[in-house]
Amino acid sequence: MPNLNINGRNMSVEAGGDTPLLWVIREQLQMTGTKFGCGAGLCGACTVHVNGEAVRSCQTLVSDAVGKKITTIEGLSAKGDHPLQKAWIIEQVPQCGYCQSGQIMQAAALLSKNSNPTKDEVVAHMDGNLCRCMTYSRIQKAIMRAASEMRTASNASTERRAT
Amino acid sequence: MNKHVKLTERAPTDLSRRSFLVGSAATGLVLGYAAVPGIDSALAAPSNFEPSVWYSIAPDGLVTVTCGKADMGQHIASTMAQIVAEELGSNWKDMRVQLASNDPKFNDPVLGAQITGGSWSTMMNFDAMSRAGAAGRMALTEAASSIMGVPAGELVVRNSTVSHPKSKKSMSFADIVKSGKITKTFTPDELKAIKLKTPDQYTMIGVSVPQLDIPPKVNGTAKFGIDVMLPGMVYGKIVTPPVRYGATVKSLDDSAAKKVPGFIKAVTLDDKTGSTTGWVVAVANTFANARKAADALKITYDNGPNAKLSSQSLLDEAKRLQAKDDSGQFFVKDGDTAAAFGTAAKVLEAEYTTSINIHAPLEPMNATAEFKGDILHIYSGNQFATRSGAIAAGAAGIDPKFVVMHQMWLGGGFGRRLDADMMVPAVQAAKAVGKPVKVIYSRENDMTMDYSRPLTYQKVKAGLDADGRLIALNHDVVSAWPTARWGIPDFLTPSVDKKGPLDSFTVNGADFFYSVPNHNVRAIKNELAHTATPSGQLRSVAPGWTFWAVESMIDELAHAAGQDPAQYRIALLDGKGKNDGGAQRLRNTLLAAMGMAGYGTSKLPKGEGMGIACVSSQERATASWTACVAHVAVSPSGAVKVKKLTVATDVGMQVHPDNIRAQVEGAALWGLSLALYEKATLKDGGIEQTNFDTYTPLRMSQTPEIAVNVIANGDKPTGVGEPAVTVVAPALGNAIFNACGARLRSLPITAEAVKANMKA
């Protein structure tokens, strides 16, 4: 039985190694925030983090995720208060909401490495994530807002350390 | 303890064409409903104050609104709560929403059924929700008056509190509900007599309050149909035949599937609903295993009568039908077009086509079925609970009154979830294996088994007098008939030539607000397409193609008459006769869009152009007045870059301005996506595109700048989810013509077609 580290917890799952990580997360672990959209890595609805990288969980086999740190939307923040989640609410991004876990996870991977992305960098990073309601401009705005919040927070903590 | 106000009275409406649906609820459409313990328990709690079926107030002061409409991203549940809150006087932070079951008491007050579409929800529920809210406020006020011993007329209701300014006494809604002293009830006549607020008194309508469904959609907790988990549940994966409709299963060999761990059973579906034919569901302990088992099934088919059909054969058939004088039925027949063409100084003819399009909501179709005692429980996000429950009952072979539909959030609808095909495999698999079954379509299933927007062919013939005035128009629309497929006669419209009912959801929009003295619109059913590609209602439905033809043709006529296309439209929108009112609003909206876009104010660089279009989608009786200016740059290769879309829309009244902007923007981008990026094709009777690699909706990198101007003049609220879809394609086509001289008449527009039609 493979052991997976998901959202900081070790969990033993009953699944063949060739099972897509997506279905183990959703069905066995009953964390349904990660969504099935296309099963082919074309829409991004199933995006999770594996060792901090945004990956398509429908294309990631359980055997390849063993021993790695997996984060889903449920584990992105303790109280749903990641700067991106807050920005998503302020900008009122979701319509149907189905793709938004994937959008947020995809964006979080970008901001963890680059808290000051240009619009072009955002578009390039997000272009694999479909939103059928076409909330794209609000997604962009929310990412920019979250990036700005993160920079402010980071500057503030730097200043505190300096004093 | 509390007497309940029953809102049995239908809300008054001038949408008389819709009143038939109320009647239909009493006949064929009615879905019996078993009262099941545990359903709507929040409403049933005895200590709650339940002023109407639409909401209850708990002793803690929380107001839970039950939304009878499917919420597919239009935030309609939140909107219903907002309308209730306005009249009730509750604080927004006390508002909660829940989704209704299929109990007929939650039927739409105007439509008399549970169906969500047509951009109807706000306009048709505004009155009922307002009266429900007001009745609650009056009952709370009366109780507070008696408890506080002050005259009711001196009480003020605000922020979930009833206060008496003179004595500075006040009671919260929670306190009043806890007192158990609310006794006031309303007869239907009393409800109707309630004097509602006037717009100048609004404190909630017109405010962009935070949408109640958004927080759970950013932390993964919102439950969509696909997220339903039941104890002991197993999973079903469907296998569909290579032909969209008409195939039958000749043999099914599950010997290889039996080697898949967790495989339970393969069930050949006995589907009498016309969903499709020859389909099978493989059931296993997990979806991954169900998928493996489905792949391992060896099925042979008789591919049936449609196995050789292609998009081209459907188009050829459409042209053949259009050429016949006796085809179809008339939707509009004003004046005498034949005589007018005889006197015309100039006659133009053009053909417009649109391709098959796929809904592809991001949540693939799914349903979970569980038999529990005598009751069949269905968990699914669905737009038409009334019909879908009946279809689930049919698939189970039971009376519809034993079906309970549990509504979930919809991961996109766009019309796809008006259909109930997913109920069939879930129900029959659950019956066959004796366990709850969740059926999930793969994306490939979802795309190839879509009830697609039909391929359409339109022929328009226009006659101009010597001054270039439009004096005659013949408009033929040939397509599959999506709404006729439902088999509900009340959804069809009598033809003006009394040749039997027609599907007005194929011709709406063609009855525009331009004044044309001689005007025919003929609706022609393409029976071949209707059978081979069972079609559905895709966001905006008919106006998505009729205005492509009308607004392209009007532009062509303006150029033929040597006039500015905007001035030409304005002259046609003279507001005479039946067009009075609507035409003027559409003219004003067009002017607003032109003003915002700077149309005609400066010379554009070579290869760039602006184009306009204006529409009265969705229907004459439910129009939102919408105009678009598209600004494009066309490269010598024919590639079109959309620089900006400017959309103005007159929606009468804004309940939630920010949501309207979100809906209009999403709708306009749908229009762009359908105009440039989305095309499905039929080959050998099957849809060729199976996933997002070949069926390619708009992505972020293709999203242009978009400006939305919402005009709210205080009239009754109109729909916003669809109209802007319909205005973009013709505006783009007209812009491309102005940029490079290429006139496009086929959607989607491709670079090759632009290049081929460019002026040398």
CSV table of N, CA and C in Angstrom, one decimal, chain B residues 551-627:
chain,number,residue,atom,x,y,z
B,551,GLU,N,-27.3,40.7,-38.3
B,551,GLU,CA,-26.4,41.8,-38.1
B,551,GLU,C,-25.2,41.8,-39.1
B,552,SER,N,-24.9,40.7,-39.7
B,552,SER,CA,-23.9,40.7,-40.8
B,552,SER,C,-24.6,41.3,-42.0
B,553,MET,N,-25.9,40.8,-42.3
B,553,MET,CA,-26.6,41.3,-43.5
B,553,MET,C,-26.9,42.8,-43.4
B,554,ILE,N,-27.3,43.2,-42.3
B,554,ILE,CA,-27.6,44.7,-42.2
B,554,ILE,C,-26.4,45.5,-42.5
B,555,ASP,N,-25.2,45.0,-42.1
B,555,ASP,CA,-24.0,45.7,-42.5
B,555,ASP,C,-23.8,45.6,-44.0
B,556,GLU,N,-24.0,44.5,-44.5
B,556,GLU,CA,-23.8,44.3,-46.0
B,556,GLU,C,-24.8,45.3,-46.7
B,557,LEU,N,-26.0,45.4,-46.2
B,557,LEU,CA,-27.0,46.3,-46.9
B,557,LEU,C,-26.5,47.8,-46.7
B,558,ALA,N,-26.0,48.1,-45.6
B,558,ALA,CA,-25.6,49.5,-45.4
B,558,ALA,C,-24.5,49.8,-46.4
B,559,HIS,N,-23.5,48.9,-46.5
B,559,HIS,CA,-22.5,49.2,-47.5
B,559,HIS,C,-23.0,49.2,-48.9
B,560,ALA,N,-24.0,48.3,-49.2
B,560,ALA,CA,-24.6,48.3,-50.6
B,560,ALA,C,-25.3,49.6,-50.8
B,561,ALA,N,-25.9,50.2,-49.8
B,561,ALA,CA,-26.6,51.5,-49.9
B,561,ALA,C,-25.7,52.7,-49.8
B,562,GLY,N,-24.4,52.4,-49.5
B,562,GLY,CA,-23.4,53.5,-49.4
B,562,GLY,C,-23.6,54.3,-48.2
B,563,GLN,N,-24.1,53.7,-47.1
B,563,GLN,CA,-24.4,54.4,-45.9
B,563,GLN,C,-23.5,53.8,-44.7
B,564,ASP,N,-23.3,54.7,-43.7
B,564,ASP,CA,-22.6,54.2,-42.5
B,564,ASP,C,-23.5,53.2,-41.8
B,565,PRO,N,-22.9,52.0,-41.4
B,565,PRO,CA,-23.7,50.9,-40.8
B,565,PRO,C,-24.4,51.4,-39.6
B,566,ALA,N,-23.8,52.3,-38.8
B,566,ALA,CA,-24.5,52.7,-37.6
B,566,ALA,C,-25.7,53.6,-37.9
B,567,GLN,N,-25.5,54.5,-38.8
B,567,GLN,CA,-26.6,55.4,-39.1
B,567,GLN,C,-27.7,54.6,-39.8
B,568,TYR,N,-27.3,53.6,-40.6
B,568,TYR,CA,-28.3,52.7,-41.3
B,568,TYR,C,-29.2,52.0,-40.2
B,569,ARG,N,-28.5,51.5,-39.2
B,569,ARG,CA,-29.3,50.8,-38.1
B,569,ARG,C,-30.2,51.7,-37.4
B,570,ILE,N,-29.7,52.9,-37.1
B,570,ILE,CA,-30.4,53.9,-36.3
B,570,ILE,C,-31.7,54.3,-37.1
B,571,ALA,N,-31.6,54.4,-38.4
B,571,ALA,CA,-32.8,54.7,-39.2
B,571,ALA,C,-33.8,53.6,-39.2
B,572,LEU,N,-33.3,52.3,-39.2
B,572,LEU,CA,-34.2,51.2,-39.1
B,572,LEU,C,-34.9,51.0,-37.7
B,573,LEU,N,-34.2,51.6,-36.7
B,573,LEU,CA,-34.8,51.5,-35.3
B,573,LEU,C,-35.6,52.7,-35.1
B,574,ASP,N,-36.7,52.8,-35.9
B,574,ASP,CA,-37.5,54.0,-35.8
B,574,ASP,C,-38.6,53.9,-34.7
B,575,GLY,N,-38.8,52.8,-34.1
B,575,GLY,CA,-39.7,52.6,-33.1
B,575,GLY,C,-41.2,52.7,-33.5
B,576,LYS,N,-41.4,52.4,-34.8
B,576,LYS,CA,-42.8,52.4,-35.3
B,576,LYS,C,-43.5,51.1,-34.9
B,577,GLY,N,-44.8,51.3,-34.7
B,577,GLY,CA,-45.7,50.1,-34.5
B,577,GLY,C,-45.2,49.2,-33.3
B,578,LYS,N,-45.1,47.9,-33.6
B,578,LYS,CA,-44.8,46.9,-32.6
B,578,LYS,C,-43.4,47.1,-32.0
B,579,ASN,N,-42.6,47.9,-32.7
B,579,ASN,CA,-41.2,48.1,-32.2
B,579,ASN,C,-41.0,49.3,-31.3
B,580,ASP,N,-42.1,49.9,-31.0
B,580,ASP,CA,-42.1,51.1,-30.1
B,580,ASP,C,-41.5,50.7,-28.8
B,581,GLY,N,-40.6,51.5,-28.3
B,581,GLY,CA,-40.0,51.2,-27.0
B,581,GLY,C,-38.7,50.5,-27.1
B,582,GLY,N,-38.8,49.2,-27.6
B,582,GLY,CA,-37.6,48.4,-27.7
B,582,GLY,C,-36.6,49.0,-28.7
B,583,ALA,N,-37.1,49.5,-29.8
B,583,ALA,CA,-36.2,50.0,-30.8
B,583,ALA,C,-35.5,51.2,-30.3
B,584,GLN,N,-36.1,52.0,-29.6
B,584,GLN,CA,-35.5,53.2,-29.0
B,584,GLN,C,-34.4,52.8,-28.0
B,585,ARG,N,-34.7,51.8,-27.2
B,585,ARG,CA,-33.7,51.4,-26.2
B,585,ARG,C,-32.5,50.8,-26.9
B,586,LEU,N,-32.8,50.0,-28.0
B,586,LEU,CA,-31.7,49.4,-28.7
B,586,LEU,C,-30.8,50.5,-29.3
B,587,ARG,N,-31.5,51.5,-29.9
B,587,ARG,CA,-30.7,52.6,-30.5
B,587,ARG,C,-29.8,53.3,-29.5
B,588,ASN,N,-30.4,53.6,-28.4
B,588,ASN,CA,-29.6,54.3,-27.3
B,588,ASN,C,-28.4,53.4,-26.9
B,589,THR,N,-28.7,52.1,-26.8
B,589,THR,CA,-27.6,51.2,-26.3
B,589,THR,C,-26.5,51.2,-27.4
B,590,LEU,N,-26.9,51.2,-28.6
B,590,LEU,CA,-25.9,51.2,-29.7
B,590,LEU,C,-25.0,52.5,-29.6
B,591,LEU,N,-25.7,53.6,-29.4
B,591,LEU,CA,-25.0,54.8,-29.4
B,591,LEU,C,-24.1,54.9,-28.2
B,592,ALA,N,-24.5,54.3,-27.1
B,592,ALA,CA,-23.6,54.2,-25.9
B,592,ALA,C,-22.4,53.4,-26.2
B,593,ALA,N,-22.5,52.3,-26.8
B,593,ALA,CA,-21.3,51.5,-27.1
B,593,ALA,C,-20.4,52.2,-28.1
B,594,MET,N,-21.0,52.9,-29.1
B,594,MET,CA,-20.2,53.6,-30.0
B,594,MET,C,-19.4,54.7,-29.3
B,595,GLY,N,-20.1,55.4,-28.4
B,595,GLY,CA,-19.4,56.5,-27.7
B,595,GLY,C,-18.3,56.0,-26.8
B,596,MET,N,-18.5,54.8,-26.1
B,596,MET,CA,-17.5,54.3,-25.3
B,596,MET,C,-16.3,53.8,-26.1
B,597,ALA,N,-16.5,53.3,-27.3
B,597,ALA,CA,-15.4,52.8,-28.1
B,597,ALA,C,-14.8,53.8,-29.0
B,598,GLY,N,-15.3,55.0,-29.0
B,598,GLY,CA,-14.8,56.0,-29.9
B,598,GLY,C,-15.0,55.7,-31.4
B,599,TYR,N,-16.1,55.0,-31.7
B,599,TYR,CA,-16.4,54.6,-33.0
B,599,TYR,C,-16.5,55.8,-34.0
B,600,GLY,N,-15.7,55.7,-35.0
B,600,GLY,CA,-15.8,56.8,-36.1
B,600,GLY,C,-15.1,58.1,-35.7
B,601,THR,N,-14.5,58.1,-34.5
B,601,THR,CA,-13.9,59.4,-34.1
B,601,THR,C,-12.5,59.6,-34.6
B,602,SER,N,-11.8,58.5,-35.0
B,602,SER,CA,-10.5,58.7,-35.5
B,602,SER,C,-10.2,57.7,-36.5
B,603,LYS,N,-9.2,58.0,-37.4
B,603,LYS,CA,-8.8,57.1,-38.4
B,603,LYS,C,-7.9,56.0,-37.8
B,604,LEU,N,-8.3,54.7,-38.2
B,604,LEU,CA,-7.5,53.6,-37.6
B,604,LEU,C,-6.3,53.3,-38.6
B,605,PRO,N,-5.3,52.7,-38.0
B,605,PRO,CA,-4.2,52.3,-38.9
B,605,PRO,C,-4.6,51.2,-39.9
B,606,LYS,N,-3.9,51.1,-41.0
B,606,LYS,CA,-4.2,50.1,-42.0
B,606,LYS,C,-4.2,48.7,-41.4
B,607,GLY,N,-5.2,48.0,-41.8
B,607,GLY,CA,-5.4,46.6,-41.3
B,607,GLY,C,-6.2,46.5,-40.0
B,608,GLU,N,-6.6,47.7,-39.5
B,608,GLU,CA,-7.5,47.7,-38.4
B,608,GLU,C,-8.9,48.1,-38.7
B,609,GLY,N,-9.8,47.7,-38.0
B,609,GLY,CA,-11.2,48.1,-38.2
B,609,GLY,C,-12.1,48.0,-37.0
B,610,MET,N,-13.1,48.8,-36.9
B,610,MET,CA,-14.2,48.6,-35.9
B,610,MET,C,-15.4,48.1,-36.6
B,611,GLY,N,-16.2,47.2,-35.9
B,611,GLY,CA,-17.4,46.8,-36.5
B,611,GLY,C,-18.5,46.9,-35.3
B,612,ILE,N,-19.7,47.1,-35.7
B,612,ILE,CA,-20.8,47.1,-34.7
B,612,ILE,C,-21.8,46.1,-34.9
B,613,ALA,N,-22.6,45.8,-33.9
B,613,ALA,CA,-23.8,45.0,-34.0
B,613,ALA,C,-24.6,45.3,-32.8
B,614,CYS,N,-26.0,45.2,-33.0
B,614,CYS,CA,-26.9,45.4,-31.8
B,614,CYS,C,-28.0,44.3,-31.9
B,615,VAL,N,-28.4,43.9,-30.7
B,615,VAL,CA,-29.3,42.7,-30.6
B,615,VAL,C,-30.3,42.9,-29.5
B,616,SER,N,-31.4,42.2,-29.7
B,616,SER,CA,-32.5,42.2,-28.7
B,616,SER,C,-32.7,40.8,-28.1
B,617,SER,N,-31.6,40.1,-27.9
B,617,SER,CA,-31.6,38.8,-27.3
B,617,SER,C,-32.2,38.9,-25.9
B,618,GLN,N,-32.8,37.8,-25.4
B,618,GLN,CA,-33.0,36.6,-26.0
B,618,GLN,C,-34.3,36.5,-26.9
B,619,GLU,N,-35.4,37.0,-26.3
B,619,GLU,CA,-36.6,37.0,-27.1
B,619,GLU,C,-37.2,38.3,-27.1
B,620,ARG,N,-38.2,38.6,-27.9
B,620,ARG,CA,-38.8,39.9,-28.0
B,620,ARG,C,-39.4,40.3,-26.6
B,621,ALA,N,-40.0,39.3,-25.9
B,621,ALA,CA,-40.6,39.6,-24.6
B,621,ALA,C,-39.6,39.7,-23.5
B,622,THR,N,-38.4,39.2,-23.7
B,622,THR,CA,-37.4,39.2,-22.6
B,622,THR,C,-36.1,39.8,-23.0
B,623,ALA,N,-36.2,40.8,-23.9
B,623,ALA,CA,-35.0,41.3,-24.5
B,623,ALA,C,-34.1,42.1,-23.5
B,624,SER,N,-32.8,41.9,-23.5
B,624,SER,CA,-31.9,42.9,-23.0
B,624,SER,C,-31.2,43.6,-24.2
B,625,TRP,N,-31.2,44.9,-24.2
B,625,TRP,CA,-30.8,45.6,-25.3
B,625,TRP,C,-29.2,45.7,-25.3
B,626,THR,N,-28.6,45.1,-26.3
B,626,THR,CA,-27.2,44.9,-26.2
B,626,THR,C,-26.5,45.3,-27.5
B,627,ALA,N,-25.4,46.0,-27.4
B,627,ALA,CA,-24.6,46.5,-28.6
B,627,ALA,C,-23.2,46.2,-28.3
